[in-house]
GROMACS .gro file of C-alpha atoms in nm:
model
  314
    1UNK     CA    1   0.002   0.017   0.015
    2UNK     CA    2   0.214   0.219   0.084
    3UNK     CA    3   0.470   0.168  -0.237
    4UNK     CA    4   0.168   0.235  -0.439
    5UNK     CA    5   0.100   0.552  -0.239
    6UNK     CA    6   0.423   0.679  -0.319
    7UNK     CA    7   0.400   0.583  -0.702
    8UNK     CA    8   0.028   0.760  -0.696
    9UNK     CA    9   0.155   1.073  -0.551
   10UNK     CA   10   0.475   1.129  -0.749
   11UNK     CA   11   0.377   0.941  -1.076
   12UNK     CA   12   0.437   1.262  -1.254
   13UNK     CA   13   0.831   1.239  -1.168
   14UNK     CA   14   0.882   0.867  -1.146
   15UNK     CA   15   0.663   0.790  -1.463
   16UNK     CA   16   0.545   1.112  -1.699
   17UNK     CA   17   0.894   1.266  -1.640
   18UNK     CA   18   1.118   0.987  -1.811
   19UNK     CA   19   0.829   0.931  -2.041
   20UNK     CA   20   0.835   1.297  -2.203
   21UNK     CA   21   1.207   1.319  -2.160
   22UNK     CA   22   1.207   1.021  -2.394
   23UNK     CA   23   0.934   1.133  -2.630
   24UNK     CA   24   1.134   1.478  -2.645
   25UNK     CA   25   1.462   1.277  -2.747
   26UNK     CA   26   1.267   1.054  -2.996
   27UNK     CA   27   1.101   1.364  -3.172
   28UNK     CA   28   1.470   1.543  -3.210
   29UNK     CA   29   1.623   1.184  -3.323
   30UNK     CA   30   1.351   1.197  -3.579
   31UNK     CA   31   1.410   1.568  -3.683
   32UNK     CA   32   1.754   1.488  -3.693
   33UNK     CA   33   1.706   1.166  -3.918
   34UNK     CA   34   1.511   1.373  -4.162
   35UNK     CA   35   1.746   1.683  -4.173
   36UNK     CA   36   2.043   1.456  -4.212
   37UNK     CA   37   1.893   1.250  -4.492
   38UNK     CA   38   1.774   1.604  -4.672
   39UNK     CA   39   2.146   1.730  -4.628
   40UNK     CA   40   2.292   1.401  -4.736
   41UNK     CA   41   2.088   1.397  -5.060
   42UNK     CA   42   2.170   1.746  -5.136
   43UNK     CA   43   2.529   1.660  -5.113
   44UNK     CA   44   2.511   1.359  -5.286
   45UNK     CA   45   2.325   1.533  -5.615
   46UNK     CA   46   2.619   1.817  -5.609
   47UNK     CA   47   2.858   1.529  -5.671
   48UNK     CA   48   2.641   1.420  -5.987
   49UNK     CA   49   2.687   1.030  -5.966
   50UNK     CA   50   2.612   1.038  -5.594
   51UNK     CA   51   2.831   0.954  -5.301
   52UNK     CA   52   2.984   0.593  -5.330
   53UNK     CA   53   3.055   0.418  -4.997
   54UNK     CA   54   3.300   0.138  -5.002
   55UNK     CA   55   3.324  -0.015  -4.653
   56UNK     CA   56   3.563  -0.306  -4.541
   57UNK     CA   57   3.455  -0.594  -4.304
   58UNK     CA   58   3.618  -0.443  -4.013
   59UNK     CA   59   3.450  -0.102  -4.068
   60UNK     CA   60   3.124  -0.311  -4.121
   61UNK     CA   61   3.187  -0.441  -3.797
   62UNK     CA   62   3.222  -0.135  -3.627
   63UNK     CA   63   2.871  -0.010  -3.733
   64UNK     CA   64   2.758  -0.204  -3.451
   65UNK     CA   65   2.882   0.091  -3.213
   66UNK     CA   66   2.595   0.317  -3.398
   67UNK     CA   67   2.363   0.071  -3.231
   68UNK     CA   68   2.524   0.075  -2.888
   69UNK     CA   69   2.557   0.462  -2.904
   70UNK     CA   70   2.147   0.457  -2.997
   71UNK     CA   71   2.065   0.203  -2.698
   72UNK     CA   72   2.297   0.408  -2.466
   73UNK     CA   73   2.170   0.764  -2.593
   74UNK     CA   74   1.817   0.676  -2.498
   75UNK     CA   75   1.905   0.569  -2.148
   76UNK     CA   76   2.121   0.839  -2.104
   77UNK     CA   77   1.819   1.094  -2.189
   78UNK     CA   78   1.588   0.927  -1.963
   79UNK     CA   79   1.864   0.908  -1.661
   80UNK     CA   80   1.920   1.274  -1.692
   81UNK     CA   81   1.556   1.329  -1.582
   82UNK     CA   82   1.584   1.055  -1.333
   83UNK     CA   83   1.853   1.234  -1.140
   84UNK     CA   84   1.670   1.535  -1.089
   85UNK     CA   85   1.337   1.337  -1.000
   86UNK     CA   86   1.529   1.083  -0.741
   87UNK     CA   87   1.701   1.429  -0.590
   88UNK     CA   88   1.425   1.653  -0.535
   89UNK     CA   89   1.184   1.341  -0.440
   90UNK     CA   90   1.415   1.251  -0.169
   91UNK     CA   91   1.439   1.604  -0.056
   92UNK     CA   92   1.056   1.669  -0.019
   93UNK     CA   93   0.968   1.310   0.086
   94UNK     CA   94   0.898   1.391   0.444
   95UNK     CA   95   0.908   1.777   0.434
   96UNK     CA   96   0.611   1.759   0.205
   97UNK     CA   97   0.387   1.539   0.401
   98UNK     CA   98   0.459   1.783   0.711
   99UNK     CA   99   0.390   2.074   0.506
  100UNK     CA  100   0.066   2.011   0.388
  101UNK     CA  101  -0.037   1.791   0.726
  102UNK     CA  102  -0.097   1.471   0.536
  103UNK     CA  103   0.150   1.309   0.786
  104UNK     CA  104  -0.115   1.341   1.042
  105UNK     CA  105  -0.344   1.120   0.831
  106UNK     CA  106  -0.075   0.843   0.754
  107UNK     CA  107   0.006   0.855   1.140
  108UNK     CA  108  -0.343   0.773   1.241
  109UNK     CA  109  -0.325   0.453   1.019
  110UNK     CA  110  -0.168   0.128   1.132
  111UNK     CA  111   0.145   0.231   0.960
  112UNK     CA  112   0.490   0.273   1.181
  113UNK     CA  113   0.762   0.559   1.080
  114UNK     CA  114   0.979   0.285   0.989
  115UNK     CA  115   0.753   0.169   0.737
  116UNK     CA  116   0.660   0.513   0.585
  117UNK     CA  117   1.051   0.617   0.540
  118UNK     CA  118   1.166   0.287   0.419
  119UNK     CA  119   0.893   0.286   0.165
  120UNK     CA  120   1.001   0.642   0.026
  121UNK     CA  121   1.404   0.510   0.018
  122UNK     CA  122   1.281   0.170  -0.176
  123UNK     CA  123   1.147   0.399  -0.451
  124UNK     CA  124   1.438   0.650  -0.451
  125UNK     CA  125   1.707   0.367  -0.460
  126UNK     CA  126   1.521   0.078  -0.656
  127UNK     CA  127   1.193   0.112  -0.795
  128UNK     CA  128   1.275   0.444  -0.946
  129UNK     CA  129   1.581   0.334  -1.122
  130UNK     CA  130   1.416   0.004  -1.237
  131UNK     CA  131   1.105   0.217  -1.405
  132UNK     CA  132   1.367   0.477  -1.562
  133UNK     CA  133   1.594   0.187  -1.695
  134UNK     CA  134   1.280   0.046  -1.848
  135UNK     CA  135   1.183   0.341  -1.996
  136UNK     CA  136   1.519   0.433  -2.110
  137UNK     CA  137   1.550   0.101  -2.282
  138UNK     CA  138   1.248   0.147  -2.473
  139UNK     CA  139   1.368   0.469  -2.589
  140UNK     CA  140   1.689   0.338  -2.647
  141UNK     CA  141   1.520   0.074  -2.892
  142UNK     CA  142   1.331   0.327  -3.105
  143UNK     CA  143   1.625   0.552  -3.155
  144UNK     CA  144   1.817   0.198  -3.268
  145UNK     CA  145   1.533   0.135  -3.498
  146UNK     CA  146   1.585   0.493  -3.631
  147UNK     CA  147   1.947   0.479  -3.641
  148UNK     CA  148   1.899   0.169  -3.878
  149UNK     CA  149   1.619   0.343  -4.074
  150UNK     CA  150   1.841   0.628  -4.141
  151UNK     CA  151   2.143   0.423  -4.283
  152UNK     CA  152   1.898   0.243  -4.495
  153UNK     CA  153   1.710   0.541  -4.661
  154UNK     CA  154   2.069   0.719  -4.721
  155UNK     CA  155   2.208   0.390  -4.873
  156UNK     CA  156   2.469   0.284  -4.624
  157UNK     CA  157   2.589  -0.041  -4.713
  158UNK     CA  158   2.600  -0.304  -4.417
  159UNK     CA  159   2.315  -0.109  -4.241
  160UNK     CA  160   2.196  -0.443  -4.112
  161UNK     CA  161   2.545  -0.431  -3.904
  162UNK     CA  162   2.389  -0.170  -3.670
  163UNK     CA  163   2.155  -0.472  -3.548
  164UNK     CA  164   2.371  -0.765  -3.591
  165UNK     CA  165   2.707  -0.601  -3.473
  166UNK     CA  166   2.561  -0.415  -3.163
  167UNK     CA  167   2.571  -0.546  -2.807
  168UNK     CA  168   2.216  -0.494  -2.660
  169UNK     CA  169   2.267  -0.779  -2.391
  170UNK     CA  170   2.630  -0.658  -2.281
  171UNK     CA  171   2.410  -0.303  -2.202
  172UNK     CA  172   2.156  -0.513  -2.018
  173UNK     CA  173   2.405  -0.704  -1.814
  174UNK     CA  174   2.573  -0.327  -1.742
  175UNK     CA  175   2.201  -0.238  -1.595
  176UNK     CA  176   2.146  -0.537  -1.406
  177UNK     CA  177   2.501  -0.504  -1.222
  178UNK     CA  178   2.446  -0.118  -1.194
  179UNK     CA  179   2.106  -0.117  -1.013
  180UNK     CA  180   2.229  -0.268  -0.679
  181UNK     CA  181   2.578  -0.074  -0.703
  182UNK     CA  182   2.385   0.252  -0.741
  183UNK     CA  183   2.156   0.170  -0.460
  184UNK     CA  184   2.448   0.130  -0.195
  185UNK     CA  185   2.649   0.421  -0.404
  186UNK     CA  186   2.335   0.708  -0.360
  187UNK     CA  187   2.258   0.581   0.006
  188UNK     CA  188   2.450   0.853   0.154
  189UNK     CA  189   2.330   1.141  -0.068
  190UNK     CA  190   1.954   0.999  -0.008
  191UNK     CA  191   1.991   0.972   0.346
  192UNK     CA  192   2.092   1.325   0.384
  193UNK     CA  193   1.843   1.479   0.165
  194UNK     CA  194   1.589   1.265   0.368
  195UNK     CA  195   1.735   1.362   0.685
  196UNK     CA  196   1.717   1.748   0.599
  197UNK     CA  197   1.355   1.662   0.485
  198UNK     CA  198   1.264   1.534   0.811
  199UNK     CA  199   1.430   1.818   1.010
  200UNK     CA  200   1.410   2.130   0.832
  201UNK     CA  201   1.089   2.364   0.888
  202UNK     CA  202   1.127   2.539   0.600
  203UNK     CA  203   1.352   2.565   0.244
  204UNK     CA  204   1.505   2.231   0.314
  205UNK     CA  205   1.686   2.273  -0.008
  206UNK     CA  206   1.879   2.567   0.186
  207UNK     CA  207   2.000   2.345   0.469
  208UNK     CA  208   2.050   2.029   0.233
  209UNK     CA  209   2.249   2.192  -0.051
  210UNK     CA  210   2.298   2.556  -0.002
  211UNK     CA  211   2.474   2.562   0.319
  212UNK     CA  212   2.700   2.279   0.246
  213UNK     CA  213   2.851   2.423  -0.055
  214UNK     CA  214   2.903   2.748   0.099
  215UNK     CA  215   3.050   2.587   0.389
  216UNK     CA  216   3.287   2.421   0.142
  217UNK     CA  217   3.386   2.774  -0.029
  218UNK     CA  218   3.434   2.929   0.286
  219UNK     CA  219   3.686   2.643   0.416
  220UNK     CA  220   3.859   2.659   0.049
  221UNK     CA  221   3.904   3.046   0.110
  222UNK     CA  222   4.078   2.956   0.426
  223UNK     CA  223   4.388   2.815   0.237
  224UNK     CA  224   4.485   3.171   0.173
  225UNK     CA  225   4.577   3.215   0.523
  226UNK     CA  226   4.942   3.170   0.588
  227UNK     CA  227   5.041   2.835   0.742
  228UNK     CA  228   4.687   2.659   0.649
  229UNK     CA  229   4.674   2.397   0.416
  230UNK     CA  230   4.321   2.277   0.336
  231UNK     CA  231   4.264   1.938   0.128
  232UNK     CA  232   4.017   2.110  -0.134
  233UNK     CA  233   3.979   1.764  -0.319
  234UNK     CA  234   3.900   1.535  -0.027
  235UNK     CA  235   3.649   1.803   0.105
  236UNK     CA  236   3.485   1.863  -0.227
  237UNK     CA  237   3.472   1.512  -0.310
  238UNK     CA  238   3.296   1.408   0.038
  239UNK     CA  239   3.051   1.709   0.030
  240UNK     CA  240   2.980   1.775  -0.329
  241UNK     CA  241   3.020   1.443  -0.490
  242UNK     CA  242   2.940   1.186  -0.224
  243UNK     CA  243   2.697   1.394  -0.020
  244UNK     CA  244   2.481   1.546  -0.300
  245UNK     CA  245   2.576   1.400  -0.636
  246UNK     CA  246   2.590   1.019  -0.569
  247UNK     CA  247   2.256   0.994  -0.714
  248UNK     CA  248   2.417   1.063  -1.044
  249UNK     CA  249   2.453   0.707  -1.206
  250UNK     CA  250   2.817   0.598  -1.285
  251UNK     CA  251   2.974   0.856  -1.082
  252UNK     CA  252   3.147   0.536  -0.870
  253UNK     CA  253   3.367   0.563  -1.172
  254UNK     CA  254   3.524   0.893  -1.057
  255UNK     CA  255   3.652   0.700  -0.751
  256UNK     CA  256   4.045   0.723  -0.744
  257UNK     CA  257   4.068   0.351  -0.667
  258UNK     CA  258   3.855   0.271  -0.980
  259UNK     CA  259   3.999   0.142  -1.335
  260UNK     CA  260   4.182   0.439  -1.493
  261UNK     CA  261   4.030   0.340  -1.818
  262UNK     CA  262   3.685   0.333  -1.658
  263UNK     CA  263   3.742   0.711  -1.509
  264UNK     CA  264   3.825   0.834  -1.862
  265UNK     CA  265   3.496   0.678  -1.996
  266UNK     CA  266   3.291   0.829  -1.746
  267UNK     CA  267   3.429   1.165  -1.827
  268UNK     CA  268   3.399   1.120  -2.212
  269UNK     CA  269   2.995   1.034  -2.188
  270UNK     CA  270   2.737   0.774  -2.239
  271UNK     CA  271   2.897   0.634  -2.546
  272UNK     CA  272   3.226   0.548  -2.380
  273UNK     CA  273   3.065   0.390  -2.089
  274UNK     CA  274   2.853   0.173  -2.319
  275UNK     CA  275   3.194   0.014  -2.416
  276UNK     CA  276   3.296  -0.056  -2.026
  277UNK     CA  277   3.260  -0.428  -1.943
  278UNK     CA  278   2.996  -0.504  -1.657
  279UNK     CA  279   3.259  -0.629  -1.437
  280UNK     CA  280   3.404  -0.265  -1.375
  281UNK     CA  281   3.084  -0.148  -1.206
  282UNK     CA  282   3.151  -0.414  -0.913
  283UNK     CA  283   3.495  -0.274  -0.877
  284UNK     CA  284   3.352  -0.031  -0.638
  285UNK     CA  285   3.204  -0.292  -0.390
  286UNK     CA  286   3.573  -0.360  -0.268
  287UNK     CA  287   3.631   0.028  -0.176
  288UNK     CA  288   3.592   0.132   0.181
  289UNK     CA  289   3.440   0.446   0.031
  290UNK     CA  290   3.107   0.303  -0.076
  291UNK     CA  291   3.036   0.085   0.249
  292UNK     CA  292   3.132   0.377   0.462
  293UNK     CA  293   2.898   0.620   0.286
  294UNK     CA  294   2.628   0.335   0.260
  295UNK     CA  295   2.695   0.309   0.675
  296UNK     CA  296   2.650   0.690   0.697
  297UNK     CA  297   2.353   0.693   0.498
  298UNK     CA  298   2.134   0.422   0.671
  299UNK     CA  299   2.251   0.610   1.011
  300UNK     CA  300   2.102   0.925   0.838
  301UNK     CA  301   1.767   0.717   0.738
  302UNK     CA  302   1.736   0.592   1.102
  303UNK     CA  303   1.754   0.976   1.220
  304UNK     CA  304   1.505   1.089   0.932
  305UNK     CA  305   1.276   0.774   1.102
  306UNK     CA  306   1.314   0.919   1.439
  307UNK     CA  307   1.256   1.274   1.360
  308UNK     CA  308   0.936   1.202   1.133
  309UNK     CA  309   0.813   1.043   1.457
  310UNK     CA  310   0.871   1.288   1.712
  311UNK     CA  311   0.884   1.618   1.465
  312UNK     CA  312   0.587   1.855   1.537
  313UNK     CA  313   0.571   2.148   1.346
  314UNK     CA  314   0.196   2.220   1.509
   0.00000   0.00000   0.00000
């Protein structure tokens, strides 16, 4: 019942947001296919006999990367919206029900604070990522077909390689591994946001985001004082990345103990990420960073449950 409640109260963010983002991505892809085809025909006509493509077997084999890029592109567009949805859902998850006093109704039911908070946590860390991944894959499949259609319409040889040489199962394996890793990695950020949501009497965004970032800036400025050395990297990594941005999928590749190639791929974008072996995401499970962050996140969730029980704005 609680999980259904969270979905119906926030289906605009969990469902319609990713669907609309995916639809927009598909529309722009269609426009890109039409515009690119028209431009291609124009250039071909200017060359009289058209443009002849001669592709070797290896080049045809690499055409599968176009299919991989289309799948990863659709997934990336949906994930971009998903990050904002999860961030602001966690930030307002307890504050909103305190603000509109609906918390009093739910407290009148035989539902404990632990059940109520954990239902929100399950949506933020597991159900919302799974729903976004399913929508992203559907969008990626459409973009995959559009990429093949564009190749066929423009007479590219070996257009079928976009299907036959792609690696959709590798992407599915990467997703299957990433979801549980994401749940552990994002726990400190979600825990912090839900703690602020349960504690703040107003403007939880200021307490959760603005004040920690201003504190980082202030501490960093202390470095100009003689005799004071501030570990800027460690402070910003802990507060900004692990504290606020761990809800962004794939940020674990930025950890210093992760494989160097994986770090470079994460910085290059979703296309490069699609080339990574799914095992790379599992490497983060061997880092103390992930487990310390998960433990702190669990502690903050516990504090949020206690605050929800005793916090009384009335």
